[in-house]
Coordinates of C-alpha atoms in Angstrom, one line a residue:
X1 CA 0.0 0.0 0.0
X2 CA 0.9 3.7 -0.7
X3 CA -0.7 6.9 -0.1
X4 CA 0.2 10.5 -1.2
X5 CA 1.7 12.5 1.7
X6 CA -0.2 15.8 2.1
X7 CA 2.1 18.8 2.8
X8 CA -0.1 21.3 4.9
X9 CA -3.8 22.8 5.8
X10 CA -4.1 24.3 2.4
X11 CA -3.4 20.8 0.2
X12 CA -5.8 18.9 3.0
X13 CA -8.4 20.9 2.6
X14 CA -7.9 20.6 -1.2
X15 CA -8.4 17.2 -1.5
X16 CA -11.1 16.9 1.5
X17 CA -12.9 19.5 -1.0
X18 CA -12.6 17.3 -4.6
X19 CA -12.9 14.3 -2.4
X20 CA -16.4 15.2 -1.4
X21 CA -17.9 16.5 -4.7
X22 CA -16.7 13.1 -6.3
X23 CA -18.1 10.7 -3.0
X24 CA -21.5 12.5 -3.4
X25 CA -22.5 11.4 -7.0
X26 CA -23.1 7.8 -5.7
X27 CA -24.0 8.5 -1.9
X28 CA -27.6 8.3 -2.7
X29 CA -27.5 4.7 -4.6
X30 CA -24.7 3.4 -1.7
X31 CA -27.3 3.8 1.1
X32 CA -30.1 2.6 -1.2
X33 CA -28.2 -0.4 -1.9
X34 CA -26.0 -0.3 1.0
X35 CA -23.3 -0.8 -1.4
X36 CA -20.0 -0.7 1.4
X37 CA -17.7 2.4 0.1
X38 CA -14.3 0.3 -0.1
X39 CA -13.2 1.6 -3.1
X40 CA -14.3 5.5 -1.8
X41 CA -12.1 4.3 1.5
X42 CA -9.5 3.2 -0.4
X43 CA -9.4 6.6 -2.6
X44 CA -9.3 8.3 1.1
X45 CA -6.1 6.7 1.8
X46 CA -4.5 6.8 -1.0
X47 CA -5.2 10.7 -1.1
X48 CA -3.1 11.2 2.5
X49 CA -6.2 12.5 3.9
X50 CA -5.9 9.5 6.8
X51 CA -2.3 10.5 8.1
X52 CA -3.0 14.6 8.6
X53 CA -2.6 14.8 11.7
X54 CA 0.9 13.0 12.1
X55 CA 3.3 15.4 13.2
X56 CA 5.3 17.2 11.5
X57 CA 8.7 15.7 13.1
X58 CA 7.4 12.2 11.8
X59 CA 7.1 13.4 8.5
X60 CA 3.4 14.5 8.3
X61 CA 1.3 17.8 7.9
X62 CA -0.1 17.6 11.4
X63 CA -2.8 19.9 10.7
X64 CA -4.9 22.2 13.1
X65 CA -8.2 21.1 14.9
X66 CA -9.9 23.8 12.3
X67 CA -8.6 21.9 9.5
X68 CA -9.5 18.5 10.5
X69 CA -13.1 19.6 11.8
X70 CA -13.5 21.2 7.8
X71 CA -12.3 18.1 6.4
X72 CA -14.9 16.2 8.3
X73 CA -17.6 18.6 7.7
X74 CA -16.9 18.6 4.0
X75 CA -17.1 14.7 3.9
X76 CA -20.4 15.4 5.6
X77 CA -21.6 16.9 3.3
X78 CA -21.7 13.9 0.4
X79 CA -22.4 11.1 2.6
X80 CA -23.0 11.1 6.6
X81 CA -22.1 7.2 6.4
X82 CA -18.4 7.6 4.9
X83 CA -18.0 10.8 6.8
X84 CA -18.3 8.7 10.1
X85 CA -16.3 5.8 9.2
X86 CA -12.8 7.4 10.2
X87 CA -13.7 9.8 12.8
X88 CA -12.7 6.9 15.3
X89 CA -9.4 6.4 13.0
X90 CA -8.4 10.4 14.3
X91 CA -9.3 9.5 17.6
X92 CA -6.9 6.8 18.2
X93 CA -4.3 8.1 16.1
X94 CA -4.4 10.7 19.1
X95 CA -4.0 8.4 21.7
X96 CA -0.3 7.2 19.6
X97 CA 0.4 10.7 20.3
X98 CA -0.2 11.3 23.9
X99 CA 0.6 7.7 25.0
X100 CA 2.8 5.9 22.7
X101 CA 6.4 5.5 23.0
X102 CA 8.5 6.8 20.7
X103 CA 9.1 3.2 19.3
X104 CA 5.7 3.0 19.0
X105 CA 4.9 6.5 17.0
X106 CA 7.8 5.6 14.9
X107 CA 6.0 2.3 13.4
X108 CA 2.4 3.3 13.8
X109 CA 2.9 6.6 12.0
X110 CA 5.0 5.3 9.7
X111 CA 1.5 2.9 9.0
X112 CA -0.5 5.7 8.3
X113 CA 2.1 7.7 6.0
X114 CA 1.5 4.8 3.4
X115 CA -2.4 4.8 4.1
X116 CA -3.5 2.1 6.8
X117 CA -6.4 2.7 8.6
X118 CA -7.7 2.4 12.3
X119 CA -10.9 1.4 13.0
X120 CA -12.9 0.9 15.9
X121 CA -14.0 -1.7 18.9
X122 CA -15.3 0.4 21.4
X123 CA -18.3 0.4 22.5
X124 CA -20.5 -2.7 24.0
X125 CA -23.9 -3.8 24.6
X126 CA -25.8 -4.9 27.8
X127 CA -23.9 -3.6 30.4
X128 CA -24.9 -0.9 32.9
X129 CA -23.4 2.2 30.7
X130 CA -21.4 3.0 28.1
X131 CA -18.4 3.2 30.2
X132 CA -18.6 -0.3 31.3
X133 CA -15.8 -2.1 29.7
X134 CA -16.4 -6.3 30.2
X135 CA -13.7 -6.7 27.2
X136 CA -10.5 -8.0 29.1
X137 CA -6.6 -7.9 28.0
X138 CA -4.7 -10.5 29.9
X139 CA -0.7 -10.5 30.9
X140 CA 1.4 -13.8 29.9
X141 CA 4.7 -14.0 31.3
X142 CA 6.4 -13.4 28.2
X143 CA 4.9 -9.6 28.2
X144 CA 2.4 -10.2 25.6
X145 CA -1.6 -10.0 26.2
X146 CA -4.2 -11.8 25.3
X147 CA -7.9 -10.5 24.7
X148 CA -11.0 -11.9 25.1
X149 CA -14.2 -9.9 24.5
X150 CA -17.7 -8.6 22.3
X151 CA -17.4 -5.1 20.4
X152 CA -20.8 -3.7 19.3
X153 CA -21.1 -0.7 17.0
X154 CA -17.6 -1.4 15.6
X155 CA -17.4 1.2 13.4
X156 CA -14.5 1.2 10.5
X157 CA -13.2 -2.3 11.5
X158 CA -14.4 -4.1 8.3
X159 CA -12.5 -1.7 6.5
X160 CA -9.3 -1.4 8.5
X161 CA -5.4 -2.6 8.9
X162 CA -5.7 -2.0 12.7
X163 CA -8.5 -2.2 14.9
X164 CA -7.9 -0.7 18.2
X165 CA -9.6 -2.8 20.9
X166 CA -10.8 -0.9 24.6
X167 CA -10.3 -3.2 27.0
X168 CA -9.5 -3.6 30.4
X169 CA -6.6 -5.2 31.9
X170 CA -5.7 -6.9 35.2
X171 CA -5.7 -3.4 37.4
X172 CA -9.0 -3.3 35.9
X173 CA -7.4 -0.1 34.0
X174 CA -8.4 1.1 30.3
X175 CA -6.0 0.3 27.9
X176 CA -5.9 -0.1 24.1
X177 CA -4.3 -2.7 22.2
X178 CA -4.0 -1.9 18.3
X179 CA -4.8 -5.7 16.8
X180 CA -4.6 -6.3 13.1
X181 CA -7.2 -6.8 11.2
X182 CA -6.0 -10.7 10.0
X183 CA -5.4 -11.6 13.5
X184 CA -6.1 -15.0 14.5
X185 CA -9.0 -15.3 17.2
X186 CA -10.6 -11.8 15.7
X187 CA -13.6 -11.8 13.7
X188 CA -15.7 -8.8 12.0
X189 CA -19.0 -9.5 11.3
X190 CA -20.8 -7.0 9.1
X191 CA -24.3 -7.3 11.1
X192 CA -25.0 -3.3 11.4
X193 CA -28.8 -2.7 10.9
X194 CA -29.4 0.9 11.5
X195 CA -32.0 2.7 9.3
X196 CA -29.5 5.2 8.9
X197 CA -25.8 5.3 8.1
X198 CA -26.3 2.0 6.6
X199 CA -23.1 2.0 4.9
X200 CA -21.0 2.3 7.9
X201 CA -20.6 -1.0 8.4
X202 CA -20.5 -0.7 12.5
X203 CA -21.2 -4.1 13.6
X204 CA -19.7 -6.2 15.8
X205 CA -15.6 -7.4 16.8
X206 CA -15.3 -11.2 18.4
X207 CA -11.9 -11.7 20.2
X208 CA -11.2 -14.7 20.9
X209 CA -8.2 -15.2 22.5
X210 CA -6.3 -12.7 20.6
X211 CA -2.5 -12.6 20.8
X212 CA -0.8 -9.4 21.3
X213 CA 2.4 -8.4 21.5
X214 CA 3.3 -6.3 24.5
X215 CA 4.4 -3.3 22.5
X216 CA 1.2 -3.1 20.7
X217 CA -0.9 -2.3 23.7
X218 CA -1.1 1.4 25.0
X219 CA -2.1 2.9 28.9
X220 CA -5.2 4.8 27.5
X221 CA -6.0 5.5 31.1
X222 CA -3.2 7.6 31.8
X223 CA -4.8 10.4 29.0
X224 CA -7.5 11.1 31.6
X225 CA -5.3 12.0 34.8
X226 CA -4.6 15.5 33.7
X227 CA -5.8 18.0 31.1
X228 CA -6.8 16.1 28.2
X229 CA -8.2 16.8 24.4
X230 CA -9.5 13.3 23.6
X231 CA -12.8 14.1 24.2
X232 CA -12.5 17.1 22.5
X233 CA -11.0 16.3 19.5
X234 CA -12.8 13.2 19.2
X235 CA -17.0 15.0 20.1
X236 CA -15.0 17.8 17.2
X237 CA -15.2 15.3 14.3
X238 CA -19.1 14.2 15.6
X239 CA -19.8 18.1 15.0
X240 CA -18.4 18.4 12.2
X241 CA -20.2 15.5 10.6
X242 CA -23.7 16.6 11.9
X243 CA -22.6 20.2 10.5
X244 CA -22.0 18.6 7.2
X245 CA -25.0 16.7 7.3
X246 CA -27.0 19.8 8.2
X247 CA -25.6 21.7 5.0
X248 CA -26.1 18.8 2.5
X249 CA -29.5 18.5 3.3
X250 CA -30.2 22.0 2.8
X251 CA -28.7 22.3 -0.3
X252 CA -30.3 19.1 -1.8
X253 CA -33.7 20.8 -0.5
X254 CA -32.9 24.3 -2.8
X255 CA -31.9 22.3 -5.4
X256 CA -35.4 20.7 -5.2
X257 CA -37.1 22.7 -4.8
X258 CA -35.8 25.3 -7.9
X259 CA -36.2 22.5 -9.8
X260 CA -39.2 20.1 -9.0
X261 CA -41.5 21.6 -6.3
X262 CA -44.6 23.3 -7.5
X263 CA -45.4 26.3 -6.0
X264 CA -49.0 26.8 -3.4
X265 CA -51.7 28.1 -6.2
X266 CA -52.6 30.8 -3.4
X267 CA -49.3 31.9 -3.6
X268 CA -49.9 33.4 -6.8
X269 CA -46.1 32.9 -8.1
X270 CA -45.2 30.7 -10.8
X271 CA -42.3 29.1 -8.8
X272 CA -41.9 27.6 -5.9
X273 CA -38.9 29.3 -5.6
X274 CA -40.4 32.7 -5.7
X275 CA -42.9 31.8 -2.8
X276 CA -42.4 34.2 0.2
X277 CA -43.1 31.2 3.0
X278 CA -40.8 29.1 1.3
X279 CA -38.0 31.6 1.2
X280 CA -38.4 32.6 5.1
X281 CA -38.4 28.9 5.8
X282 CA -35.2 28.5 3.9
X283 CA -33.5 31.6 5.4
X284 CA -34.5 30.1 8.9
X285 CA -33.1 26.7 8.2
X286 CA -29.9 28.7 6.9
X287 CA -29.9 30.7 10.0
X288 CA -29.6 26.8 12.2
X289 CA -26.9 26.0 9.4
X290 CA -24.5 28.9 9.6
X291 CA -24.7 28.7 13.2
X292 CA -23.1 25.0 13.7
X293 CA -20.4 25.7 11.2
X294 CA -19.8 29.0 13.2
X295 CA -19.8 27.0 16.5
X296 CA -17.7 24.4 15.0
X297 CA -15.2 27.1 14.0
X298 CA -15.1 28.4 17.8
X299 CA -14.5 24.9 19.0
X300 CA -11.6 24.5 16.8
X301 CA -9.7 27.2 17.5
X302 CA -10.3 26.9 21.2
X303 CA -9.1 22.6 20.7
X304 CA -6.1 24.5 18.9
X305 CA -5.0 27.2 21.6
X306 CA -5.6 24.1 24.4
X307 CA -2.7 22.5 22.0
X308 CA -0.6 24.9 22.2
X309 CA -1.4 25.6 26.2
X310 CA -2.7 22.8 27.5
X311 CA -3.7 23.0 31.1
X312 CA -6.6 22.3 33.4
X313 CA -8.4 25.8 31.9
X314 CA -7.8 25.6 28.7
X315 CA -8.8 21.9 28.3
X316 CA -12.2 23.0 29.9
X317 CA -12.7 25.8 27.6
X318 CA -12.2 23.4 24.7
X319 CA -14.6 20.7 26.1
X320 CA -17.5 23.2 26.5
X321 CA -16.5 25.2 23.2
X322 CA -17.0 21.8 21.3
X323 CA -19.8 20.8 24.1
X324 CA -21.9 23.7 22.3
X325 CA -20.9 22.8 18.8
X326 CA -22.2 19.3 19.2
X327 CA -25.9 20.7 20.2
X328 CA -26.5 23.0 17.7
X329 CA -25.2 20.5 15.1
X330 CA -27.3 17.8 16.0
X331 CA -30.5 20.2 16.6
X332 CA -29.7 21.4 13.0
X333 CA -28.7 18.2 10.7
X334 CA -32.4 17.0 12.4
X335 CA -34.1 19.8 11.7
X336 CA -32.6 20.4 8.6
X337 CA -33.2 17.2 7.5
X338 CA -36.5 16.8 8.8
X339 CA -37.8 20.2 7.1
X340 CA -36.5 19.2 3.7
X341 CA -39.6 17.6 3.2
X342 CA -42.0 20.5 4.6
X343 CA -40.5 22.7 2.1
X344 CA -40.0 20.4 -1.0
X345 CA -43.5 18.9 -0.8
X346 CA -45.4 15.3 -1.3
X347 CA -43.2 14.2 -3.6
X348 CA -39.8 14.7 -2.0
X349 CA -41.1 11.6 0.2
X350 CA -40.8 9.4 -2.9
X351 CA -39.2 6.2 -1.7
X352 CA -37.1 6.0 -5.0
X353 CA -35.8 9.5 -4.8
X354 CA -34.1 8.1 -1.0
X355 CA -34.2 12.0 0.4
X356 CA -34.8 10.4 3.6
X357 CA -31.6 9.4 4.2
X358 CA -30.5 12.4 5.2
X359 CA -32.6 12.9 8.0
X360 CA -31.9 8.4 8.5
X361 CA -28.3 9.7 8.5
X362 CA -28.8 12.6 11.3
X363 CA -30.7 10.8 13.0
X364 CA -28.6 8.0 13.8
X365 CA -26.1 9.9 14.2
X366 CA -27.5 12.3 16.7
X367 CA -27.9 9.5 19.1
X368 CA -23.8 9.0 19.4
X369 CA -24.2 10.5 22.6
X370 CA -26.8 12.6 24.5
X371 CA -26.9 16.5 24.3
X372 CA -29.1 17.1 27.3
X373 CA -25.8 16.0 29.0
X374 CA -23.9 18.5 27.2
X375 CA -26.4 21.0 28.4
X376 CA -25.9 20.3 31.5
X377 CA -22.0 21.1 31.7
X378 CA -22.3 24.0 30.4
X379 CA -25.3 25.0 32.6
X380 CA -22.8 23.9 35.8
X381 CA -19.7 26.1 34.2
X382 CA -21.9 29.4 33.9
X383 CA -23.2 29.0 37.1
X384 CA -20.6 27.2 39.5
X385 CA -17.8 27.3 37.3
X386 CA -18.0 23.5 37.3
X387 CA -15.4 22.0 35.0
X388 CA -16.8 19.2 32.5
X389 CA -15.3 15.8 33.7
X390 CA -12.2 13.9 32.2
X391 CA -14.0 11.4 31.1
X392 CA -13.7 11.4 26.7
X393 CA -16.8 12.2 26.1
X394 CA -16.4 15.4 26.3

């Protein structure tokens, strides 16, 4: 495998851009299908777009916050399903950065220079939250690991060359262990059934036993004992995809609507277009539009000055910054997506046409992780000066 090596911000956002336009012609008839988007993945690596934020000293672009949120938001844009299959790739590329070795960034980054991707086994089902970790990584006397566990919502780890497994060792501490893809004792099965993001491909991880060599495994619990981004960065990408979702909707609804809807007949215009309602309903959904990808903006920059300053502070400035990004993007991709329909009329719900899956898309997506909470930490900063908890969520 090879992949392009992007120089800076201005090339990244280059390709994100021409990346996008050419991923949306067949978005539509990949979610109708659910036709997997390996060869758009594959396209995505090759283009260098994967390895951004390796630093610069490692021979990558290492590009801002703003940047990577953009690129996200862009990919959006075309198709909420690819948009979300690396955002978990970025967020455990960062946890090379804060927890690796340097024998460790040295081979992993060195992965994603020539385009290898990360993918994802998280999350799991049936326990009492979502921070209840069963999955376990057990100590041989050699200094390798074994792991033994159920991933649910594994998204990205049909597609990948590394899937980095959450799991709990011994100490009963959170660690990750980065497990190829053709190890033996792992199995992806492609058994994701959400109406939307169909294409996603988030199903679940078996490990069975897995082998793993001691240097492969890294102390993910350490990021959370001081200031941390990984929350941040990480609930960044989520905004930006919602953002992007938010903006492609609207723009497919306009283009609809110039070209298909008919206008009211007590409108007394001879477009639907030129239809006062319609135009305040489309300024208002603008209005929910321009204020995610404003809020997302703010976030960034605050996640970039936390880089270069990162304390206690700053690392709560970020959190909230991006904690407010994440609620209006949801509220907007749903309504957005939702209202696409009030304004383009009966026939917009056409099955065949598949305009639904927008709102399928934000919908899913949306339910990532609760806003109310998000609410709710910044309620406790204005008031108390409460600062949001360490716990990568945020």
């Amino acid at each position: 495998m090879s992949a392009h090596v992007i120089a800076d911000d201005a090339e990244a956002l280059a390709v994100a851009a021409s990346l996008a336009e050419e991923f949306r012609a067949g978005a539509s008839a990949r979610d109708t299908e659910r036709h997997l988007p390996r060869n758009e993945l594959d396209k995505l690596s090759a283009s260098g777009l994967l390895a951004v934020t390796v630093p610069a000293d490692h021979g990558g672009a290492d590009v801002s916050a703003l940047t990577l949120a953009e690129i996200f938001r862009l990919l959006g844009t075309a198709d909420g399903s690819l948009a979300q299959i690396p955002q978990s790739h970025f967020a455990y590329v960062n946890v090379i950065r804060r927890q690796g070795t340097e024998e460790q960034r040295k081979f992993f980054f060195a992965e994603l220079l020539v385009g290898r991707r990360f993918g994802n086994a998280q999350s799991e089902a049936g326990g009492k939250h979502v921070q209840d970790i069963r999955t376990r990584l057990e100590s041989r006397p050699d200094g390798s690991y074994v792991l033994t566990g159920v991933k649910h919502y594994s998204t990205g780890a049909l597609f990948a060359d590394w899937i980095p497994v959450l799991a709990r060792a011994e100490d009963d501490r959170l660690h990750v262990a980065y497990v190829p893809s053709d190890a033996p004792g792992l199995t992806v099965i492609d058994d994701w059934d959400g109406l939307g993001q169909r294409t996603t491909a988030s199903g679940t991880v078996r490990l069975d036993g897995v082998p793993v060599p001691g240097d492969r495994v890294l102390p993910h619990h350490l990021t959370f004992e001081g200031p941390q981004l990984h929350g941040a960065v990480a609930q960044l990408l989520h905004s930006a995809i919602d953002a992007g979702i938010a903006a492609g909707a609207l723009a497919e609804a306009a283009e609809f609507v110039r070209t298909k809807s008919r206008p009211w007949f007590e409108s007394g215009v001879e477009t639907a277009a030129e239809d006062p309602l319609l135009i305040q309903r489309f300024g208002e959904l603008d209005l929910e539009v321009r204020a995610s990808e404003a809020l997302l903006r703010e976030a960034a920059r605050s996640v970039d000055a936390a880089r270069a300053d990162l304390t206690d502070d700053t690392a709560a400035e970020a959190s909230l910054a991006v904690a407010a990004a994440k609620v209006q993007a949801a509220r907007a991709a749903v309504e957005v997506s939702s209202a696409l329909f009030e304004v383009s009329g009966t026939r917009s719900a056409l099955d065949s046409l598949n305009l639904h899956r927008h709102w399928r898309d934000a919908r899913t997506h949306t339910l990532h992780d609760p806003t109310r909470w998000k609410i709710q930490h910044l309620g406790r900063f204005v008031l108390n000066g409460t600062r949001p908890p360490r716990h990568g969520l945020l």
